[in-house]
Coordinates of C-alpha atoms in Angstrom, one line a residue:
X1 CA 70.5 106.6 111.5
X2 CA 70.7 104.2 114.0
X3 CA 67.4 102.4 113.8
X4 CA 67.7 100.6 116.8
X5 CA 66.5 103.4 119.1
X6 CA 63.3 102.2 120.8
X7 CA 65.1 103.1 123.9
X8 CA 64.9 106.7 122.7
X9 CA 60.9 106.4 122.5
X10 CA 60.6 104.7 125.8
X11 CA 62.5 107.3 127.3
X12 CA 60.6 110.3 125.4
X13 CA 58.6 111.8 128.0
X14 CA 61.8 112.6 130.0
X15 CA 63.0 114.8 127.1
X16 CA 60.1 115.9 125.5
X17 CA 57.4 118.5 126.8
X18 CA 54.0 116.5 127.8
X19 CA 52.5 119.0 125.2
X20 CA 54.7 117.8 122.5
X21 CA 55.2 114.0 123.3
X22 CA 51.6 112.8 124.5
X23 CA 49.7 113.3 121.2
X24 CA 48.1 110.3 119.3
X25 CA 49.5 107.8 118.5
X26 CA 53.5 108.5 118.5
X27 CA 53.9 105.8 116.1
X28 CA 57.7 105.3 115.6
X29 CA 58.6 105.6 112.1
X30 CA 62.1 105.3 110.2
X31 CA 60.9 106.2 106.7
X32 CA 58.2 108.0 104.7
X33 CA 57.3 107.6 100.9
X34 CA 54.3 108.5 98.8
X35 CA 51.2 107.5 101.1
X36 CA 52.8 105.1 103.5
X37 CA 55.1 105.2 106.6
X38 CA 57.7 102.6 107.5
X39 CA 57.6 102.0 111.2
X40 CA 60.5 101.1 113.4
X41 CA 58.5 97.6 114.1
X42 CA 58.9 96.8 110.3
X43 CA 55.4 97.0 109.4
X44 CA 54.2 99.5 106.5
X45 CA 51.5 101.7 107.3
X46 CA 49.0 103.6 105.1
X47 CA 49.0 107.1 105.9
X48 CA 45.7 108.9 105.9
X49 CA 46.8 112.0 108.0
X50 CA 49.6 113.6 105.5
X51 CA 51.2 115.0 108.4
X52 CA 47.9 116.7 109.4
X53 CA 46.9 118.1 106.0
X54 CA 50.9 119.2 105.0
X55 CA 52.5 116.4 102.4
X56 CA 49.7 117.0 100.3
X57 CA 51.5 115.7 97.1
X58 CA 52.5 112.8 99.2
X59 CA 55.7 112.1 101.4
X60 CA 59.2 113.0 100.0
X61 CA 57.8 113.5 96.2
X62 CA 60.9 113.0 94.0
X63 CA 60.3 116.2 92.6
X64 CA 60.1 118.0 95.6
X65 CA 63.2 116.2 97.2
X66 CA 65.3 117.0 94.4
X67 CA 64.0 120.9 94.8
X68 CA 65.4 120.6 98.3
X69 CA 68.5 119.3 97.0
X70 CA 69.2 122.0 94.6
X71 CA 68.2 124.7 97.1
X72 CA 70.7 123.4 99.6
X73 CA 73.3 123.7 96.9
X74 CA 72.8 127.3 96.5
X75 CA 71.4 128.7 99.8
X76 CA 70.6 127.3 103.4
X77 CA 69.2 130.6 104.8
X78 CA 68.0 134.1 104.0
X79 CA 67.1 136.3 106.1
X80 CA 65.1 137.7 103.4
X81 CA 65.3 141.8 103.6
X82 CA 69.1 141.4 104.3
X83 CA 69.8 139.5 101.4
X84 CA 67.3 138.8 98.4
X85 CA 67.2 135.7 96.4
X86 CA 65.5 134.2 93.5
X87 CA 63.6 131.1 94.9
X88 CA 61.4 133.6 97.2
X89 CA 60.5 136.2 94.5
X90 CA 59.5 133.3 92.0
X91 CA 57.5 131.7 94.5
X92 CA 55.7 135.1 95.2
X93 CA 55.2 135.5 91.7
X94 CA 53.7 132.0 91.1
X95 CA 51.7 131.9 94.0
X96 CA 50.3 135.4 92.9
X97 CA 48.8 133.5 90.0
X98 CA 47.0 130.9 92.0
X99 CA 45.4 132.9 94.6
X100 CA 41.9 134.5 94.4
X101 CA 41.0 138.1 93.3
X102 CA 43.9 140.8 94.0
X103 CA 45.7 138.8 97.0
X104 CA 49.2 139.0 95.3
X105 CA 51.5 140.3 97.9
X106 CA 53.1 138.4 100.6
X107 CA 54.9 138.0 103.8
X108 CA 56.3 134.8 104.3
X109 CA 56.8 133.2 107.7
X110 CA 57.2 129.7 109.1
X111 CA 54.2 128.0 110.3
X112 CA 50.2 128.7 110.2
X113 CA 50.5 130.1 113.6
X114 CA 52.8 132.9 112.2
X115 CA 50.8 133.4 109.3
X116 CA 47.6 134.1 111.3
X117 CA 49.6 136.6 113.8
X118 CA 50.7 138.3 110.6
X119 CA 46.9 138.7 109.3
X120 CA 45.6 139.7 112.8
X121 CA 48.6 142.3 113.0
X122 CA 48.1 143.6 109.3
X123 CA 44.2 143.9 110.1
X124 CA 44.8 146.2 113.0
X125 CA 47.6 148.1 111.5
X126 CA 45.5 148.9 108.4
X127 CA 42.4 149.6 110.2
X128 CA 43.3 151.3 113.2
X129 CA 40.6 149.0 115.1
X130 CA 41.2 147.0 118.1
X131 CA 39.0 143.8 118.0
X132 CA 38.8 140.8 115.9
X133 CA 35.6 138.5 115.6
X134 CA 36.3 134.8 115.3
X135 CA 33.9 131.8 115.3
X136 CA 33.3 129.4 117.9
X137 CA 34.8 126.0 117.3
X138 CA 37.7 127.5 115.1
X139 CA 41.3 126.6 115.4
X140 CA 44.0 128.9 114.4
X141 CA 46.9 128.6 116.3
X142 CA 48.3 128.5 120.1
X143 CA 50.6 131.8 120.4
X144 CA 48.9 134.4 122.0
X145 CA 47.3 136.5 119.2
X146 CA 46.4 133.2 117.1
X147 CA 44.9 131.7 120.6
X148 CA 42.7 135.3 120.8
X149 CA 40.5 133.7 118.1
X150 CA 41.0 129.8 118.5
X151 CA 37.8 128.1 120.3
X152 CA 38.1 124.6 119.1
X153 CA 39.0 123.4 122.7
X154 CA 38.7 125.6 125.9
X155 CA 41.9 123.8 126.9
X156 CA 43.8 125.6 124.5
X157 CA 43.1 129.0 126.3
X158 CA 43.1 127.6 129.9
X159 CA 45.5 129.9 132.1
X160 CA 46.3 132.1 129.1
X161 CA 43.6 134.7 129.3
X162 CA 43.8 135.6 125.6
X163 CA 41.9 139.1 124.8
X164 CA 40.9 141.4 122.1
X165 CA 38.5 139.1 120.4
X166 CA 34.6 138.2 120.1
X167 CA 33.2 135.1 119.2
X168 CA 29.9 134.1 117.3
X169 CA 28.8 130.5 116.3
X170 CA 29.9 128.6 112.9
X171 CA 27.7 127.6 110.9
X172 CA 26.0 124.3 111.7
X173 CA 23.1 123.3 109.4
X174 CA 22.5 119.9 111.9
X175 CA 21.1 122.6 114.1
X176 CA 18.0 123.5 111.8
X177 CA 14.8 122.5 112.9
X178 CA 12.6 120.1 111.1
X179 CA 10.8 121.7 108.2
X180 CA 13.2 124.7 108.0
X181 CA 15.9 124.7 105.4
X182 CA 19.4 124.1 106.6
X183 CA 21.1 126.7 104.4
X184 CA 18.3 129.7 104.9
X185 CA 18.5 128.6 108.8
X186 CA 22.3 129.0 109.4
X187 CA 22.7 132.2 107.1
X188 CA 19.6 133.7 109.1
X189 CA 21.2 132.9 112.5
X190 CA 24.4 134.4 111.1
X191 CA 22.7 137.8 110.8
X192 CA 21.2 137.6 114.2
X193 CA 24.3 136.6 115.7
X194 CA 26.3 139.7 114.2
X195 CA 23.2 142.1 115.3
X196 CA 23.3 140.7 118.7
X197 CA 27.1 140.9 119.0
X198 CA 26.8 144.7 117.4
X199 CA 24.1 146.1 119.6
X200 CA 25.3 144.1 123.1
X201 CA 29.4 143.7 122.9
X202 CA 31.4 145.7 120.5
X203 CA 30.5 148.5 118.0
X204 CA 31.3 147.3 114.3
X205 CA 33.4 150.7 114.1
X206 CA 35.7 149.2 116.5
X207 CA 36.1 145.6 114.5
X208 CA 39.3 145.4 112.3
X209 CA 38.8 141.9 110.8
X210 CA 36.3 138.6 111.0
X211 CA 38.6 135.7 110.7
X212 CA 36.9 132.3 109.6
X213 CA 38.1 128.8 108.6
X214 CA 36.2 128.3 105.4
X215 CA 35.9 124.8 106.5
X216 CA 35.8 124.1 110.1
X217 CA 39.2 121.9 110.8
X218 CA 40.3 121.0 114.2
X219 CA 36.7 121.6 115.6
X220 CA 35.3 119.1 113.6
X221 CA 35.2 119.2 109.7
X222 CA 32.3 121.3 109.5
X223 CA 31.3 122.4 106.0
X224 CA 29.2 125.6 105.8
X225 CA 27.0 126.2 102.8
X226 CA 28.7 128.6 100.3
X227 CA 25.6 131.0 101.2
X228 CA 26.7 131.2 104.9
X229 CA 30.3 132.6 103.8
X230 CA 28.9 134.9 101.2
X231 CA 27.1 136.4 104.1
X232 CA 30.0 136.6 106.2
X233 CA 31.7 138.4 103.4
X234 CA 28.5 140.6 103.1
X235 CA 28.6 141.4 106.7
X236 CA 32.2 142.6 106.5
X237 CA 31.6 145.0 103.5
X238 CA 28.6 146.6 105.1
X239 CA 30.8 147.8 108.2
X240 CA 34.3 148.4 106.4
X241 CA 35.5 145.1 108.4
X242 CA 38.3 143.0 106.5
X243 CA 37.5 139.5 106.1
X244 CA 40.4 137.0 107.1
X245 CA 40.3 133.5 105.8
X246 CA 42.5 130.7 107.7
X247 CA 43.4 128.5 104.8
X248 CA 46.2 126.9 106.6
X249 CA 44.4 123.4 106.3
X250 CA 42.1 124.1 103.5
X251 CA 44.6 125.2 100.9
X252 CA 47.0 123.7 98.1
X253 CA 44.2 121.5 96.8
X254 CA 43.0 120.0 99.9
X255 CA 39.1 120.9 99.0
X256 CA 39.5 120.0 95.5
X257 CA 40.7 123.6 94.2
X258 CA 43.7 125.5 95.1
X259 CA 41.9 127.3 97.8
X260 CA 38.9 126.8 99.7
X261 CA 37.9 130.4 98.8
X262 CA 37.7 129.3 95.0
X263 CA 35.3 126.2 96.3
X264 CA 32.9 128.5 97.9
X265 CA 33.8 131.3 95.7
X266 CA 34.3 133.9 98.4
X267 CA 37.6 135.9 98.1
X268 CA 38.9 137.6 101.6
X269 CA 40.9 140.4 101.9
X270 CA 43.5 138.5 103.9
X271 CA 44.3 135.0 103.7
X272 CA 46.9 132.9 106.1
X273 CA 48.4 129.9 104.1
X274 CA 50.9 127.3 105.2
X275 CA 50.8 123.1 105.7
X276 CA 50.8 121.9 102.1
X277 CA 52.6 125.2 100.8
X278 CA 55.9 123.1 101.0
X279 CA 55.1 119.6 101.6
X280 CA 56.2 119.2 105.2
X281 CA 59.3 121.9 105.2
X282 CA 58.4 125.3 107.3
X283 CA 56.9 127.8 105.5
X284 CA 53.9 129.9 105.5
X285 CA 52.6 133.3 104.3
X286 CA 50.2 136.3 105.4
X287 CA 48.7 137.3 101.9
X288 CA 46.7 140.4 100.8
X289 CA 46.6 142.7 98.0
X290 CA 49.5 145.0 97.4
X291 CA 47.3 148.0 98.1
X292 CA 46.5 146.7 101.5
X293 CA 50.1 145.1 102.0
X294 CA 51.8 148.7 101.5
X295 CA 50.2 150.1 104.5
X296 CA 52.0 147.8 106.5
X297 CA 55.3 149.6 107.0
X298 CA 59.2 148.4 107.2
X299 CA 59.5 147.6 111.1
X300 CA 56.0 146.7 111.7
X301 CA 56.4 143.0 111.4
X302 CA 59.3 140.8 110.7
X303 CA 61.1 137.5 110.7
X304 CA 64.7 135.5 110.7
X305 CA 63.6 132.3 109.1
X306 CA 60.5 133.3 107.3
X307 CA 60.8 132.4 103.6
X308 CA 64.0 130.0 103.9
X309 CA 65.4 129.5 100.4
X310 CA 65.1 125.7 100.5
X311 CA 61.6 125.7 101.8
X312 CA 60.6 128.0 98.9
X313 CA 62.4 125.7 96.6
X314 CA 60.1 122.8 97.9
X315 CA 56.9 125.2 97.2
X316 CA 57.9 125.6 93.8
X317 CA 58.2 122.2 93.2
X318 CA 54.8 121.5 95.1
X319 CA 53.3 124.0 92.2
X320 CA 54.6 122.1 89.4
X321 CA 53.3 118.6 90.8
X322 CA 50.1 120.1 91.6
X323 CA 49.8 121.0 87.9
X324 CA 51.9 118.4 86.0
X325 CA 49.9 115.5 87.8
X326 CA 46.7 116.8 87.8
X327 CA 46.1 117.0 91.5
X328 CA 43.2 118.9 92.0
X329 CA 41.4 116.6 89.4
X330 CA 42.4 113.6 91.7
X331 CA 41.1 115.2 94.7
X332 CA 37.7 115.8 93.5
X333 CA 37.7 112.1 92.0
X334 CA 39.1 110.1 94.8
X335 CA 37.4 112.5 97.4
X336 CA 33.9 111.5 96.0
X337 CA 34.7 107.9 95.7
X338 CA 36.2 107.7 99.5
X339 CA 32.5 109.4 100.5
X340 CA 30.8 106.8 98.3
X341 CA 32.7 104.0 100.0
X342 CA 32.6 105.7 103.5
X343 CA 28.6 105.9 103.1
X344 CA 28.6 101.9 102.8
X345 CA 30.6 101.7 106.1
X346 CA 28.0 104.2 107.7
X347 CA 25.0 101.9 106.7
X348 CA 26.9 99.0 108.2
X349 CA 28.1 100.3 111.4
X350 CA 26.0 101.9 114.0
X351 CA 29.2 104.0 115.5
X352 CA 29.2 106.1 112.7
X353 CA 27.7 109.4 112.4
X354 CA 27.9 112.0 109.5
X355 CA 30.1 111.8 107.0
X356 CA 31.8 115.4 106.0
X357 CA 33.7 116.2 103.4
X358 CA 34.5 118.3 100.7
X359 CA 37.4 117.1 98.4
X360 CA 40.0 114.9 100.6
X361 CA 39.1 116.9 103.6
X362 CA 37.1 114.3 105.3
X363 CA 35.5 113.9 108.6
X364 CA 34.0 110.5 109.9
X365 CA 32.0 111.3 112.9
X366 CA 31.8 108.6 116.0
X367 CA 28.7 108.5 117.9
X368 CA 27.0 106.6 120.4
X369 CA 24.7 104.2 118.8
X370 CA 21.5 104.8 120.9
X371 CA 21.8 108.4 121.8
X372 CA 23.9 109.6 118.9
X373 CA 25.7 111.8 121.1
X374 CA 29.7 112.2 120.1
X375 CA 31.8 109.5 121.5
X376 CA 35.5 110.5 121.6
X377 CA 36.3 107.4 123.8
X378 CA 35.1 105.2 121.1
X379 CA 37.2 107.1 118.4
X380 CA 40.4 106.3 120.1
X381 CA 39.7 102.7 120.7
X382 CA 38.8 102.8 117.0
X383 CA 42.1 104.2 115.8
X384 CA 44.0 102.2 117.4
X385 CA 42.7 99.0 116.2
X386 CA 43.0 100.8 112.6
X387 CA 46.7 101.3 113.4
X388 CA 47.0 97.7 114.5
X389 CA 45.6 96.7 110.9
X390 CA 47.8 99.3 109.2
X391 CA 46.2 102.3 108.6
X392 CA 46.7 105.6 110.3
X393 CA 44.2 108.5 111.1
X394 CA 43.9 111.5 113.2
X395 CA 41.2 113.1 115.3
X396 CA 39.2 116.5 115.7
X397 CA 36.4 117.9 117.0
X398 CA 35.4 119.6 120.5
X399 CA 35.1 116.1 122.0
X400 CA 37.5 114.1 119.6
X401 CA 34.9 112.7 118.3
X402 CA 35.7 113.0 114.5
X403 CA 38.3 110.8 112.6
X404 CA 40.0 113.1 110.5
X405 CA 40.8 111.4 107.0
X406 CA 43.3 113.8 105.1
X407 CA 45.4 111.3 103.0
X408 CA 48.0 112.9 100.4
X409 CA 46.3 114.1 97.5
X410 CA 48.0 111.7 95.4
X411 CA 46.0 108.9 96.9
X412 CA 44.3 106.3 94.7
X413 CA 41.3 104.4 94.7
X414 CA 43.0 101.3 95.3
X415 CA 44.8 103.1 98.5
X416 CA 41.2 104.4 99.7
X417 CA 40.0 100.7 99.6
X418 CA 42.8 99.3 101.7
X419 CA 42.4 102.2 104.4
X420 CA 38.6 101.9 104.8
X421 CA 38.9 98.0 104.4
X422 CA 41.1 98.2 107.6
X423 CA 39.1 101.0 109.4
X424 CA 36.0 98.7 108.7
X425 CA 37.7 95.7 110.4
X426 CA 38.8 97.9 113.1
X427 CA 35.1 99.2 113.8
X428 CA 33.8 95.6 113.5
X429 CA 36.3 94.6 116.1
X430 CA 35.5 97.2 118.3
X431 CA 31.6 96.7 117.7
X432 CA 31.9 93.0 118.9
X433 CA 33.3 94.0 121.9
X434 CA 31.3 96.6 123.1
X435 CA 27.7 96.3 121.7

């Protein structure tokens, strides 16, 4: 590849839609390896984004690269159904062993949004009910079906007029009044919210499914108590409503278990998985029990590219790496270490608010030092300064006020130290300029 392509970057806005070309920070890179990007500028960058929680076993892991080569030597394209091939069948068997409960039947697609679309369609088809309930702040994708349940930012829904869904508030223990146990508070609020919804907006008999991110992702890395998710499960069971978990971001070890359903000890009826499944290759799945999936007959859903044979080979390699390299244990240990170090930074810097973490899914809230209000403007300045130092973070939250720290699950304590040292320096420079 011609590496003198700075002119292409300069002209990027002419060829790419703003919705694709205007994300942050648009770092031009020429190679990736492990926990690092190698920039067009000749610098090496420590990556604490892992392709937005996708390259969970590290960029270009040798075992995954070899699996891709092997797959390309056999088949480049399905389409499943017209033909059938070993990698997709083996992957289904392997995943069935890893998923909780009776989630053992798969519809493979290409992206998280497609997995959500499949989950919504399956729920409506099986129950013959028209509505879905989602939670305020959750992100489930931007196609029309997924957008109808996405509320992390209102701009995603602007002019799109999504329909067929109702929303209730997500768990937020920070809202608990003084003297009230936060876990008890959010569980009681959940019961009140659903009672209000069913009394005034939609009857439970019309609701096909409740969809939830077990950890709020793009909406700000909010981590609910186990009891809150268990209560969601209880409400669904009470009204014969299906429960959908969006595990697109939380899956494949990100929370310290294979799936957040196992971390929180709540099993959904349907699950959407993607991102970390194939370490960067397009692959996803809508998952349910065999019994439920058999009610979704031929022709009710379909795909041309879903379950691509090369992507399935990559996904099988990901499962091997997770097992062979003790990735889940590393996630727990290094995640806990990262939180310890971040708490030290919080004590040092007044712009750091809450540290929210489960496994290596870590949110660092940036606030106004005096008011404690979210400070998205400061966040982007800090991210830019951190990038100059050599570490790449991403952002989330309704006001883009939370630094998203989601390194590959292969990350070491030494790399955590390196990255947080650069973040510390970036925040110090910001505070010297503004405080």
